[in-house]
Amino acid sequence: MIREAMLARLAEHAGPWDVLVVGGGATGAGVAVDAASRGYSVVLLEGSDFGKGTSSRSTKLVHGGVRYLSQGNIGLVMGALRERAALRANAPHLVRPLQFVVPSYRWWDAPYYGTGLKVYSLLAGRHGFGPATILSHGEALARVPTLRPAGLRGGITYFDGQFDDARLVVNLVQTAAEQGAVTLNYVRVAGVTKTAAGDVDGVVAIDEETGLEMRVPARVIVNATGPFADNVRRLAVPDAPALIAPSQGIHLVFDRSFLPGTCGVMVPKTPDGRVMFAVPWHGYTLVGTTDTPIGEATLEPKPLEQEIQFVLETAAPYFEKPPTRRDVLSTFAGIRPLVARGGTSNTASLSRDHTVCVEASRLVTITGGKWTTYRHMAEDAVDAAARAAGLPQRACVTGTLRIHGWDPQADRLGARAAYGSDAAHLRALVEQDPALAEPLHASGAWDAAVVIWAARAEMARTVEDVLARRCRVLFLDAAAAYAMAPHVAAILARELGRDALWQAKQVSAFATLAEQYVVRGDVPGS
Ligand SMILES: Cc1cc2nc3c(=O)[nH]c(=O)nc-3n(C[C@H](O)[C@H](O)[C@H](O)COP(=O)(O)OP(=O)(O)OC[C@H]3O[C@@H](n4cnc5c(N)ncnc54)[C@H](O)[C@@H]3O)c2cc1C
């Protein structure tokens, strides 16, 4: 995962690559792992950083989707529950079971939601993470002591999966690299090349660090650019009708006192007919999300004021001390790449199933779906790509392929659990230089060793890459991330051989970004 070495391999490669993947989110990284582990030659090009798009901005749940059960989409739920089990087995250092409580304040909540959640748990069969059971008032409060006790009749408890989304993208990219793929961040696909017959046979790519333009030939291109998929499709087919109906969702992050235990809370019906989650994550409390149809996807979407209000108002009735905007430590938005079905304005009703679309020019687009189902999506995309390009058919092996960092006992690693087997390398860095273990901020377990590791082994190129996606500080506590930025810039500059001007520009760019993750004022708009 050394960028310069990857660029050299890209330049030296003779002839076309079997599979060229555009986009380094969950879907693109999954496609690269799948195709490389089948033995195809693979290059993955990500225009920004790995996971910069939606794949670092999820609710961090590996789940079947309770909501899709109530929509009657049993096939989608069962498929996702199977994928949940596979991901837990293949990346046990990042995926773990999480117990949820659905608080009940009306007499019919427990029988109604209890039945649904028991069905949900049974559908997982032998892949289940734990049973659903009905809780008394005391049992619900014992699991979530911060629930509003007045009127609480009890609740239902059930289990789902939780993970660190951006770290899983990075580990998937590392896995693809271990399987032989060339993987590059900050290389944007700006155009496609075509044969005389009009088939896409390569891309024009720009190295965003140097501005250098490259032509990369390939037998098949897989467009895995999530909410940006239509932009890339239109490089090949300028008048392609829209496939994506983008929908924004935001989260608010609070300190641990809002959920001091180990259980999450699920609100089964929000005013807009969806579900909302409050989950403990990396020692903080994450609450969300919303479903707001938007016109066009951007890489750094902004939480809307009405979304912030919606999350606060929806959470308030369930907590003894309702969270307020003053309690928000960070807020972030992501864009769902939902598949449009005939111009609907209600994105909450759009299917979370995925779609593989093969254009007449043989460009293969994979989109829709969920993080949880990325592996299955990748399998379908590579099957379609191999057929479209006439590649030798080879079976998918990712059902049981271990993901980089695999360590079934990672919990023993404490603050380094998310690094899994790489925690040993971090330990070795600290043994060589104990000063690297000094915390970079009083609020967290982040130290100089994680920055050095991010630069040397995880292809982090900027302060943002480190603070937003290699360690998740920006998503947890924007002020802490802002305070850490100068120190991180200094370490990165040493590692990457950059000068003082680069360092200053990095700190200033990060300060502007961090501002967007802060909720200001005691009242909306102030
Ligand atoms: C608020 C929210 C909560 C969610 N919660 C969950 C959850 O809890 N569980 C779950 O299973 N799913 C969840 N999802 C869904 C899940 O996050 C997405 O389905 C998934 O992350 C989409 O991944 P992707 O790789 O398709 O897209 P992205 O992650 O957006 O990746 C696309 C990548 O393509 C790159 N790109 C774009 N154009 C180019 C170009 N020209 N050249 C090179 N690269 C390019 C972008 O930079 C980006 O990195 C949630 C989604 C949202 C919005």
Coordinates of C-alpha atoms and ligand atoms in Angstrom, one line a residue:
M1 CA 0.0 0.0 0.0
I2 CA 2.8 2.4 -0.9
R3 CA 1.3 4.9 -3.4
E4 CA 4.5 5.6 -5.3
A5 CA 5.0 1.8 -5.8
M6 CA 1.4 1.4 -7.0
L7 CA 1.8 4.2 -9.5
A8 CA 5.0 2.6 -10.8
R9 CA 3.1 -0.8 -11.2
L10 CA 0.3 1.1 -13.1
A11 CA 2.9 2.6 -15.5
E12 CA 4.8 -0.6 -16.0
H13 CA 1.8 -2.9 -16.7
A14 CA 1.9 -4.3 -20.2
G15 CA -1.4 -4.4 -22.1
P16 CA -4.9 -4.0 -20.7
W17 CA -5.9 -4.8 -17.2
D18 CA -8.6 -7.5 -16.9
V19 CA -10.8 -5.3 -14.6
L20 CA -10.6 -1.6 -13.9
V21 CA -12.7 -0.5 -10.9
V22 CA -13.7 3.2 -10.6
G23 CA -14.5 4.2 -7.0
G24 CA -12.9 3.2 -3.7
G25 CA -15.9 3.0 -1.4
A26 CA -17.4 -0.2 0.0
T27 CA -18.6 -1.3 -3.4
G28 CA -15.5 -0.6 -5.4
A29 CA -13.2 -2.0 -2.8
G30 CA -15.4 -5.1 -2.6
V31 CA -15.3 -5.5 -6.4
A32 CA -11.5 -5.2 -6.4
V33 CA -11.2 -7.9 -3.7
D34 CA -13.5 -10.2 -5.6
A35 CA -11.9 -9.8 -9.0
A36 CA -8.3 -10.0 -7.7
S37 CA -9.1 -13.1 -5.6
R38 CA -10.5 -14.8 -8.7
G39 CA -7.1 -14.3 -10.3
Y40 CA -8.0 -11.4 -12.7
S41 CA -5.5 -8.5 -13.0
V42 CA -7.2 -5.5 -11.3
V43 CA -6.6 -1.8 -10.9
L44 CA -8.8 0.3 -8.5
L45 CA -8.9 4.1 -9.0
E46 CA -10.4 6.3 -6.3
G47 CA -10.7 10.0 -7.1
S48 CA -10.4 11.2 -3.5
D49 CA -9.5 9.0 -0.5
F50 CA -10.7 5.5 0.0
G51 CA -14.0 5.7 1.8
K52 CA -14.4 9.5 1.3
G53 CA -17.9 9.1 -0.1
T54 CA -20.9 7.4 1.6
S55 CA -19.0 4.5 2.9
S56 CA -17.5 6.4 5.9
R57 CA -20.8 8.1 6.7
S58 CA -23.2 5.2 7.5
T59 CA -25.0 4.3 10.8
K60 CA -22.2 1.7 11.2
L61 CA -24.7 -1.2 11.3
V62 CA -24.2 -4.5 9.7
H63 CA -27.8 -5.5 9.5
G64 CA -30.6 -7.2 7.7
G65 CA -32.7 -4.1 8.0
V66 CA -35.7 -4.3 10.4
R67 CA -37.5 -1.7 8.3
Y68 CA -37.3 -3.8 5.1
L69 CA -39.1 -6.6 7.0
S70 CA -42.1 -4.3 7.7
Q71 CA -42.0 -3.4 4.0
G72 CA -42.4 -7.2 3.3
N73 CA -39.0 -7.5 1.6
I74 CA -38.1 -10.8 3.2
G75 CA -35.6 -11.8 0.5
L76 CA -33.6 -8.6 1.0
V77 CA -33.6 -9.1 4.8
M78 CA -32.5 -12.8 4.6
G79 CA -29.8 -12.0 2.1
A80 CA -28.4 -9.2 4.2
L81 CA -28.5 -11.4 7.4
R82 CA -26.4 -14.0 5.5
E83 CA -24.0 -11.3 4.5
R84 CA -23.9 -10.0 8.2
A85 CA -22.8 -13.5 9.3
A86 CA -20.1 -13.7 6.5
L87 CA -18.7 -10.3 7.4
R88 CA -18.6 -11.1 11.1
A89 CA -16.6 -14.3 10.2
N90 CA -14.3 -12.6 7.7
A91 CA -13.6 -9.3 9.6
P92 CA -14.2 -10.2 13.3
H93 CA -11.8 -7.3 14.4
L94 CA -14.3 -4.8 12.9
V95 CA -17.7 -6.4 13.2
R96 CA -19.4 -7.3 16.5
P97 CA -22.9 -8.1 17.7
L98 CA -24.7 -5.1 19.3
Q99 CA -27.7 -5.5 21.6
F100 CA -30.6 -3.1 20.9
V101 CA -33.5 -2.0 23.1
V102 CA -36.7 -0.9 21.5
P103 CA -38.4 1.1 24.4
S104 CA -42.2 0.7 24.6
Y105 CA -44.3 3.5 26.0
R106 CA -47.7 2.2 24.6
W107 CA -49.4 -1.0 25.7
W108 CA -49.3 -2.5 22.1
D109 CA -45.7 -1.6 21.3
A110 CA -44.3 -4.8 23.0
P111 CA -46.6 -7.4 21.3
Y112 CA -46.5 -5.6 17.9
Y113 CA -42.7 -4.9 17.6
G114 CA -41.9 -8.0 19.7
T115 CA -43.5 -10.2 17.0
G116 CA -41.6 -8.5 14.2
L117 CA -38.3 -8.6 15.9
K118 CA -38.7 -12.3 16.8
V119 CA -39.4 -13.0 13.1
Y120 CA -36.3 -10.9 12.3
S121 CA -34.1 -12.8 14.7
L122 CA -35.5 -16.2 13.5
L123 CA -34.9 -15.3 9.8
A124 CA -31.1 -15.3 10.6
G125 CA -31.4 -19.0 11.5
R126 CA -28.0 -20.4 12.5
H127 CA -26.4 -17.1 11.6
G128 CA -28.2 -15.3 14.4
F129 CA -26.4 -12.9 16.8
G130 CA -28.9 -13.5 19.6
P131 CA -32.6 -13.9 20.3
A132 CA -35.3 -11.2 20.6
T133 CA -37.1 -11.0 24.0
I134 CA -39.6 -8.9 25.8
L135 CA -38.3 -6.7 28.6
S136 CA -39.9 -5.4 31.8
H137 CA -39.6 -1.7 32.8
G138 CA -36.7 -2.6 35.0
E139 CA -35.0 -4.8 32.5
A140 CA -35.2 -2.1 29.8
L141 CA -33.7 0.5 32.2
A142 CA -31.0 -1.8 33.4
R143 CA -29.8 -2.0 29.7
V144 CA -30.3 1.7 28.9
P145 CA -30.3 3.7 32.2
T146 CA -30.7 7.0 30.3
L147 CA -34.2 6.1 28.9
R148 CA -37.1 8.3 30.0
P149 CA -38.6 6.2 32.9
A150 CA -41.9 8.0 33.1
G151 CA -44.5 6.0 31.1
L152 CA -41.9 3.3 30.1
R153 CA -43.8 0.0 30.0
G154 CA -40.7 -2.1 29.1
G155 CA -39.3 -2.9 25.7
I156 CA -38.0 -5.5 23.3
T157 CA -34.4 -6.4 22.9
Y158 CA -32.7 -7.9 19.8
F159 CA -29.3 -8.2 18.3
D160 CA -27.7 -6.8 15.1
G161 CA -24.1 -6.1 13.9
Q162 CA -22.0 -3.0 14.3
F163 CA -18.7 -2.1 12.6
D164 CA -16.3 0.7 11.7
D165 CA -17.1 1.6 8.1
A166 CA -14.1 3.6 6.9
R167 CA -11.7 1.2 8.5
L168 CA -13.4 -1.7 6.8
V169 CA -12.9 0.1 3.4
V170 CA -9.2 0.6 4.1
N171 CA -8.9 -3.1 5.2
L172 CA -10.7 -4.2 2.0
V173 CA -8.4 -2.1 -0.2
Q174 CA -5.4 -3.7 1.7
T175 CA -6.9 -7.1 1.0
A176 CA -7.3 -6.3 -2.7
A177 CA -3.7 -5.2 -2.8
E178 CA -2.6 -8.5 -1.1
Q179 CA -4.5 -10.4 -3.8
G180 CA -2.4 -8.6 -6.4
A181 CA -4.5 -5.5 -7.3
V182 CA -3.0 -2.1 -7.9
T183 CA -5.0 0.3 -5.6
L184 CA -4.7 4.0 -5.8
N185 CA -6.4 6.9 -4.1
Y186 CA -6.4 10.5 -5.5
V187 CA -6.6 9.2 -9.1
R188 CA -9.8 10.5 -10.6
V189 CA -11.3 9.0 -13.8
A190 CA -12.1 12.0 -16.1
G191 CA -12.9 10.2 -19.3
V192 CA -13.2 6.9 -21.1
T193 CA -11.5 5.6 -24.2
K194 CA -13.4 3.5 -26.8
T195 CA -12.8 1.1 -29.6
A196 CA -13.9 1.8 -33.2
A197 CA -17.0 -0.3 -32.4
G198 CA -17.9 2.0 -29.5
D199 CA -16.9 -0.3 -26.7
V200 CA -15.3 1.2 -23.6
D201 CA -11.7 -0.1 -23.5
G202 CA -10.0 2.1 -20.9
V203 CA -10.1 5.3 -18.9
V204 CA -8.4 8.7 -18.9
A205 CA -7.3 9.3 -15.3
I206 CA -5.8 12.2 -13.5
D207 CA -3.3 11.9 -10.6
E208 CA -4.8 14.6 -8.3
E209 CA -1.5 15.0 -6.5
T210 CA 0.6 15.9 -9.6
G211 CA -2.0 16.7 -12.2
L212 CA -0.5 14.0 -14.5
E213 CA -2.9 12.5 -17.0
M214 CA -2.8 8.8 -17.7
R215 CA -4.5 6.4 -20.1
V216 CA -5.3 3.1 -18.5
P217 CA -6.5 0.3 -20.8
A218 CA -8.8 -2.4 -19.5
R219 CA -10.9 -5.3 -20.8
V220 CA -13.8 -4.2 -18.7
I221 CA -14.6 -1.1 -16.5
V222 CA -16.7 -1.5 -13.4
N223 CA -18.2 1.8 -12.3
A224 CA -18.6 1.6 -8.5
T225 CA -18.9 5.3 -7.8
G226 CA -22.1 5.1 -5.6
P227 CA -24.0 8.4 -5.7
F228 CA -21.7 9.6 -8.5
A229 CA -22.5 6.6 -10.8
D230 CA -24.5 8.6 -13.3
N231 CA -21.6 11.1 -13.8
V232 CA -19.2 8.2 -14.7
R233 CA -21.9 6.5 -16.9
R234 CA -22.3 9.8 -18.8
L235 CA -18.6 9.7 -19.6
A236 CA -19.4 6.7 -21.8
V237 CA -23.0 7.4 -22.7
P238 CA -23.6 11.2 -22.5
D239 CA -27.4 11.0 -22.6
A240 CA -27.8 8.0 -20.2
P241 CA -31.0 8.5 -18.2
A242 CA -30.5 8.8 -14.4
L243 CA -30.1 5.6 -12.5
I244 CA -29.5 7.2 -9.1
A245 CA -32.0 9.0 -6.8
P246 CA -29.6 10.4 -4.2
S247 CA -30.9 10.7 -0.7
Q248 CA -29.1 12.4 2.2
G249 CA -28.9 11.1 5.8
I250 CA -27.2 12.8 8.7
H251 CA -26.0 11.7 12.2
L252 CA -25.4 13.7 15.4
V253 CA -22.7 12.5 17.8
F254 CA -22.8 13.1 21.5
D255 CA -20.6 12.0 24.4
R256 CA -20.9 8.6 26.1
S257 CA -23.2 9.9 28.9
F258 CA -26.2 9.6 26.6
L259 CA -25.7 5.8 26.2
P260 CA -23.3 4.8 29.0
G261 CA -23.9 1.0 28.6
T262 CA -23.2 -1.3 25.8
C263 CA -26.7 -1.4 24.2
G264 CA -28.1 0.7 21.4
V265 CA -31.7 2.1 21.1
M266 CA -33.9 1.6 18.1
V267 CA -36.9 3.9 17.6
P268 CA -39.2 1.8 15.4
K269 CA -41.3 4.5 13.9
T270 CA -40.2 8.1 13.3
P271 CA -42.6 10.8 12.2
D272 CA -41.6 10.1 8.6
G273 CA -42.3 6.4 8.9
R274 CA -38.7 5.2 9.2
V275 CA -36.5 3.9 12.1
M276 CA -33.9 5.8 14.0
F277 CA -30.9 4.5 16.0
A278 CA -28.9 5.7 18.9
V279 CA -25.7 3.5 19.2
P280 CA -22.6 3.5 21.4
W281 CA -19.6 3.8 19.0
H282 CA -15.9 4.2 19.9
G283 CA -16.9 5.6 23.3
Y284 CA -19.4 8.1 21.9
T285 CA -23.1 8.1 21.1
L286 CA -24.2 8.2 17.5
V287 CA -27.8 9.2 16.6
G288 CA -29.5 9.1 13.2
T289 CA -30.5 9.2 10.5
T290 CA -32.7 11.1 8.0
D291 CA -33.8 10.4 4.5
T292 CA -33.8 13.6 2.5
P293 CA -34.1 13.5 -1.4
I294 CA -31.5 15.8 -2.9
G295 CA -30.7 17.1 -6.4
E296 CA -27.0 16.2 -6.8
A297 CA -24.4 14.3 -4.9
T298 CA -21.3 16.1 -3.5
L299 CA -18.3 14.6 -1.8
E300 CA -18.7 16.7 1.3
P301 CA -22.5 17.0 1.8
K302 CA -23.8 19.4 4.5
P303 CA -26.3 18.4 7.2
L304 CA -29.4 20.6 6.7
E305 CA -30.8 22.6 9.6
Q306 CA -34.1 20.8 9.4
E307 CA -32.3 17.4 9.5
I308 CA -30.5 18.4 12.7
Q309 CA -33.8 19.5 14.3
F310 CA -35.5 16.3 13.1
V311 CA -32.9 14.0 14.8
L312 CA -33.0 16.0 18.0
E313 CA -36.8 16.1 18.2
T314 CA -37.2 12.4 17.3
A315 CA -34.6 11.3 20.0
A316 CA -35.9 13.7 22.7
P317 CA -39.0 11.7 23.9
Y318 CA -36.9 8.6 24.6
F319 CA -34.3 10.1 26.9
E320 CA -34.5 11.3 30.5
K321 CA -32.1 14.1 29.5
P322 CA -32.9 14.9 25.9
P323 CA -29.8 15.7 23.8
T324 CA -29.7 19.3 22.6
R325 CA -27.7 21.0 19.9
R326 CA -25.2 22.3 22.5
D327 CA -24.4 18.6 23.2
V328 CA -23.5 17.8 19.6
L329 CA -19.7 17.0 19.3
S330 CA -19.9 16.3 15.5
T331 CA -22.4 16.0 12.7
F332 CA -21.9 14.4 9.4
A333 CA -24.0 13.7 6.3
G334 CA -23.9 10.9 3.7
I335 CA -25.7 10.3 0.4
R336 CA -27.4 7.0 -0.3
P337 CA -27.0 5.8 -3.9
L338 CA -30.5 4.6 -4.2
V339 CA -31.7 3.2 -7.5
A340 CA -34.4 5.4 -9.0
R341 CA -37.7 3.8 -9.9
G342 CA -39.8 6.1 -12.1
G343 CA -39.2 9.5 -10.5
T344 CA -40.4 9.0 -6.9
S345 CA -40.1 11.9 -4.5
N346 CA -40.1 9.7 -1.5
T347 CA -36.6 8.1 -1.2
A348 CA -37.5 6.3 2.1
S349 CA -39.8 4.0 -0.1
L350 CA -37.0 3.2 -2.6
S351 CA -35.6 -0.3 -2.5
R352 CA -32.2 -0.9 -0.9
D353 CA -31.6 -3.8 -3.4
H354 CA -28.7 -3.4 -5.7
T355 CA -28.6 -3.1 -9.5
V356 CA -26.0 -4.2 -12.0
C357 CA -26.4 -2.3 -15.3
V358 CA -24.3 -3.2 -18.4
E359 CA -24.5 -0.4 -21.0
A360 CA -24.3 -1.1 -24.8
S361 CA -20.7 0.3 -24.6
R362 CA -20.0 -2.6 -22.1
L363 CA -19.5 -0.2 -19.1
V364 CA -20.6 -2.1 -16.0
T365 CA -22.3 -0.1 -13.3
I366 CA -23.0 -1.5 -9.8
T367 CA -25.0 0.6 -7.4
G368 CA -27.7 0.7 -4.8
G369 CA -27.6 -1.9 -2.0
K370 CA -26.2 -1.4 1.4
W371 CA -22.8 -1.6 3.1
T372 CA -23.9 -4.9 4.6
T373 CA -24.4 -6.4 1.2
Y374 CA -21.2 -5.1 -0.5
R375 CA -19.7 -8.6 -0.9
H376 CA -22.8 -10.0 -2.7
M377 CA -22.9 -6.8 -4.8
A378 CA -19.3 -7.3 -5.8
E379 CA -19.9 -10.9 -6.7
D380 CA -22.8 -10.0 -9.0
A381 CA -20.8 -7.1 -10.6
V382 CA -17.7 -9.3 -11.3
D383 CA -19.9 -12.1 -12.7
A384 CA -21.5 -9.5 -15.1
A385 CA -18.1 -7.9 -15.9
A386 CA -16.5 -11.2 -16.7
R387 CA -19.4 -12.1 -19.0
A388 CA -19.3 -8.7 -20.7
A389 CA -15.6 -8.8 -21.4
G390 CA -15.4 -12.5 -22.2
L391 CA -12.9 -13.2 -19.4
P392 CA -12.4 -16.8 -18.4
Q393 CA -15.2 -17.7 -15.9
R394 CA -13.8 -18.2 -12.4
A395 CA -15.8 -18.8 -9.2
C396 CA -16.1 -16.2 -6.5
V397 CA -14.1 -17.0 -3.3
T398 CA -15.0 -14.0 -1.0
G399 CA -17.6 -15.9 1.0
T400 CA -14.9 -17.2 3.2
L401 CA -11.9 -14.9 2.4
R402 CA -10.4 -13.3 5.4
I403 CA -10.2 -9.5 5.3
H404 CA -6.9 -7.8 6.2
G405 CA -6.6 -7.4 10.0
W406 CA -8.6 -10.6 10.7
D407 CA -8.3 -11.4 14.4
P408 CA -11.2 -13.2 16.2
Q409 CA -9.8 -12.1 19.6
A410 CA -9.4 -8.4 18.8
D411 CA -11.4 -7.3 21.8
R412 CA -8.3 -8.0 24.0
L413 CA -6.5 -5.2 22.1
G414 CA -8.6 -2.5 23.8
A415 CA -8.3 0.8 22.0
R416 CA -6.4 -0.9 19.2
A417 CA -9.1 -3.5 18.6
A418 CA -10.2 -2.1 15.2
Y419 CA -6.6 -2.7 13.9
G420 CA -6.9 -6.4 14.5
S421 CA -3.7 -8.2 13.5
D422 CA -2.1 -4.9 12.6
A423 CA -2.1 -3.9 16.3
A424 CA 1.2 -5.9 16.6
H425 CA 2.8 -3.5 14.1
L426 CA 1.6 -0.5 16.0
R427 CA 3.0 -2.0 19.2
A428 CA 6.3 -2.5 17.5
L429 CA 6.4 1.2 16.5
V430 CA 5.9 2.2 20.1
E431 CA 8.5 -0.3 21.3
Q432 CA 11.0 1.4 19.0
D433 CA 10.0 4.9 20.1
P434 CA 7.9 5.0 23.3
A435 CA 7.2 8.7 22.7
L436 CA 4.8 7.6 19.9
A437 CA 2.3 6.4 22.5
E438 CA 1.7 9.9 23.8
P439 CA -2.0 10.7 23.3
L440 CA -2.5 13.5 20.6
H441 CA -5.6 14.7 22.5
A442 CA -6.8 14.2 26.0
S443 CA -10.2 12.9 24.8
G444 CA -9.1 9.8 23.0
A445 CA -6.8 6.9 22.4
W446 CA -5.2 8.4 19.3
D447 CA -1.4 8.7 19.3
A448 CA 1.4 9.4 16.9
A449 CA 1.8 5.6 16.2
V450 CA -1.6 5.5 14.4
V451 CA -0.6 8.5 12.2
I452 CA 2.6 6.9 11.2
W453 CA 0.9 3.6 10.5
A454 CA -1.8 5.4 8.4
A455 CA 0.9 7.0 6.3
R456 CA 3.2 3.9 5.9
A457 CA 0.6 1.1 5.5
E458 CA -2.8 2.6 4.9
M459 CA -2.0 5.1 2.1
A460 CA -3.1 8.2 4.1
R461 CA -2.1 11.3 2.2
T462 CA -3.6 14.2 4.1
V463 CA -4.5 15.3 7.6
E464 CA -8.2 14.7 6.7
D465 CA -7.4 11.1 5.6
V466 CA -5.9 10.4 9.0
L467 CA -8.4 12.3 11.2
A468 CA -11.6 11.4 9.3
R469 CA -11.1 7.9 8.1
R470 CA -7.9 6.1 9.5
C471 CA -8.9 7.2 13.0
R472 CA -12.4 8.5 13.3
V473 CA -11.9 11.6 15.4
L474 CA -13.5 14.1 12.9
F475 CA -16.7 12.0 13.0
L476 CA -16.7 11.7 16.8
D477 CA -15.5 15.1 18.1
A478 CA -14.8 17.8 15.5
A479 CA -13.2 20.2 18.1
A480 CA -10.8 17.4 19.2
A481 CA -9.9 16.7 15.5
Y482 CA -9.3 20.4 14.9
A483 CA -7.0 20.6 17.9
M484 CA -5.0 17.5 16.7
A485 CA -4.6 18.8 13.1
P486 CA -1.2 20.7 13.5
H487 CA 0.4 17.8 15.3
V488 CA -0.9 15.3 12.7
A489 CA 0.3 17.6 9.8
A490 CA 3.8 17.7 11.3
I491 CA 4.0 13.9 11.6
L492 CA 2.6 13.4 8.1
A493 CA 5.0 15.9 6.6
R494 CA 7.9 14.0 8.1
E495 CA 6.6 10.7 6.8
L496 CA 5.7 11.9 3.3
G497 CA 8.6 14.3 2.8
R498 CA 6.5 17.5 2.6
D499 CA 7.6 21.0 3.5
A500 CA 6.3 23.6 5.9
L501 CA 4.1 25.2 3.3
W502 CA 2.3 21.9 2.7
Q503 CA 1.9 21.5 6.4
A504 CA 0.3 25.0 6.8
K505 CA -2.1 24.4 3.9
Q506 CA -3.1 21.0 5.3
V507 CA -4.0 22.6 8.7
S508 CA -5.9 25.4 7.1
A509 CA -7.9 23.1 4.8
F510 CA -8.7 20.8 7.7
A511 CA -9.9 23.7 9.8
T512 CA -12.3 24.7 7.1
L513 CA -13.6 21.2 6.8
A514 CA -14.0 20.6 10.6
E515 CA -16.1 23.7 10.8
Q516 CA -18.8 21.9 8.8
Y517 CA -18.9 19.1 11.4
V518 CA -19.8 21.5 14.2
V519 CA -23.3 22.5 15.2
R520 CA -23.3 26.2 16.2
G521 CA -25.6 28.2 18.4
D522 CA -28.2 27.4 21.1
V523 CA -31.0 28.0 18.7
P524 CA -31.4 27.0 15.0
G525 CA -29.6 29.3 12.6
S526 CA -27.6 31.2 15.2
Ligands
LIG1 C1 -26.9 8.2 6.3 C2 -26.6 6.8 5.8 C3 -26.6 5.7 6.7 C4 -26.3 4.4 6.2 N1 -26.2 3.4 7.1 C5 -26.0 2.1 6.7 C6 -25.8 1.1 7.7 O1 -25.9 1.3 8.9 N2 -25.6 -0.2 7.2 C7 -25.5 -0.4 5.9 O2 -25.4 -1.6 5.5 N3 -25.6 0.5 4.9 C8 -25.8 1.8 5.3 N4 -25.9 2.8 4.4 C9 -25.7 2.5 3.0 C10 -24.2 2.4 2.7 O3 -23.4 3.4 3.4 C11 -24.0 2.7 1.2 O4 -24.8 1.8 0.5 C12 -22.5 2.4 0.7 O5 -21.6 3.0 1.6 C13 -22.3 2.8 -0.7 O6 -21.0 2.6 -1.1 P1 -20.4 2.9 -2.5 O7 -19.1 2.3 -2.6 O8 -21.4 2.4 -3.5 O9 -20.4 4.5 -2.6 P2 -19.3 5.5 -2.0 O10 -18.9 5.1 -0.7 O11 -19.9 6.8 -2.1 O12 -18.1 5.3 -2.9 C14 -18.0 5.9 -4.2 C15 -16.6 6.4 -4.5 O13 -16.4 6.7 -5.8 C16 -15.5 7.8 -5.9 N5 -15.6 8.4 -7.2 C17 -16.6 9.2 -7.7 N6 -16.4 9.6 -8.9 C18 -15.1 9.1 -9.2 C19 -14.3 9.3 -10.4 N7 -14.7 10.0 -11.5 N8 -13.1 8.6 -10.4 C20 -12.7 7.9 -9.3 N9 -13.4 7.8 -8.2 C21 -14.7 8.4 -8.1 C22 -15.9 8.7 -4.7 O14 -14.9 9.5 -4.3 C23 -16.3 7.7 -3.7 O15 -15.2 7.4 -2.8 C24 -26.1 4.2 4.9 C25 -26.1 5.2 4.0 C26 -26.3 6.5 4.4 C27 -26.3 7.7 3.5

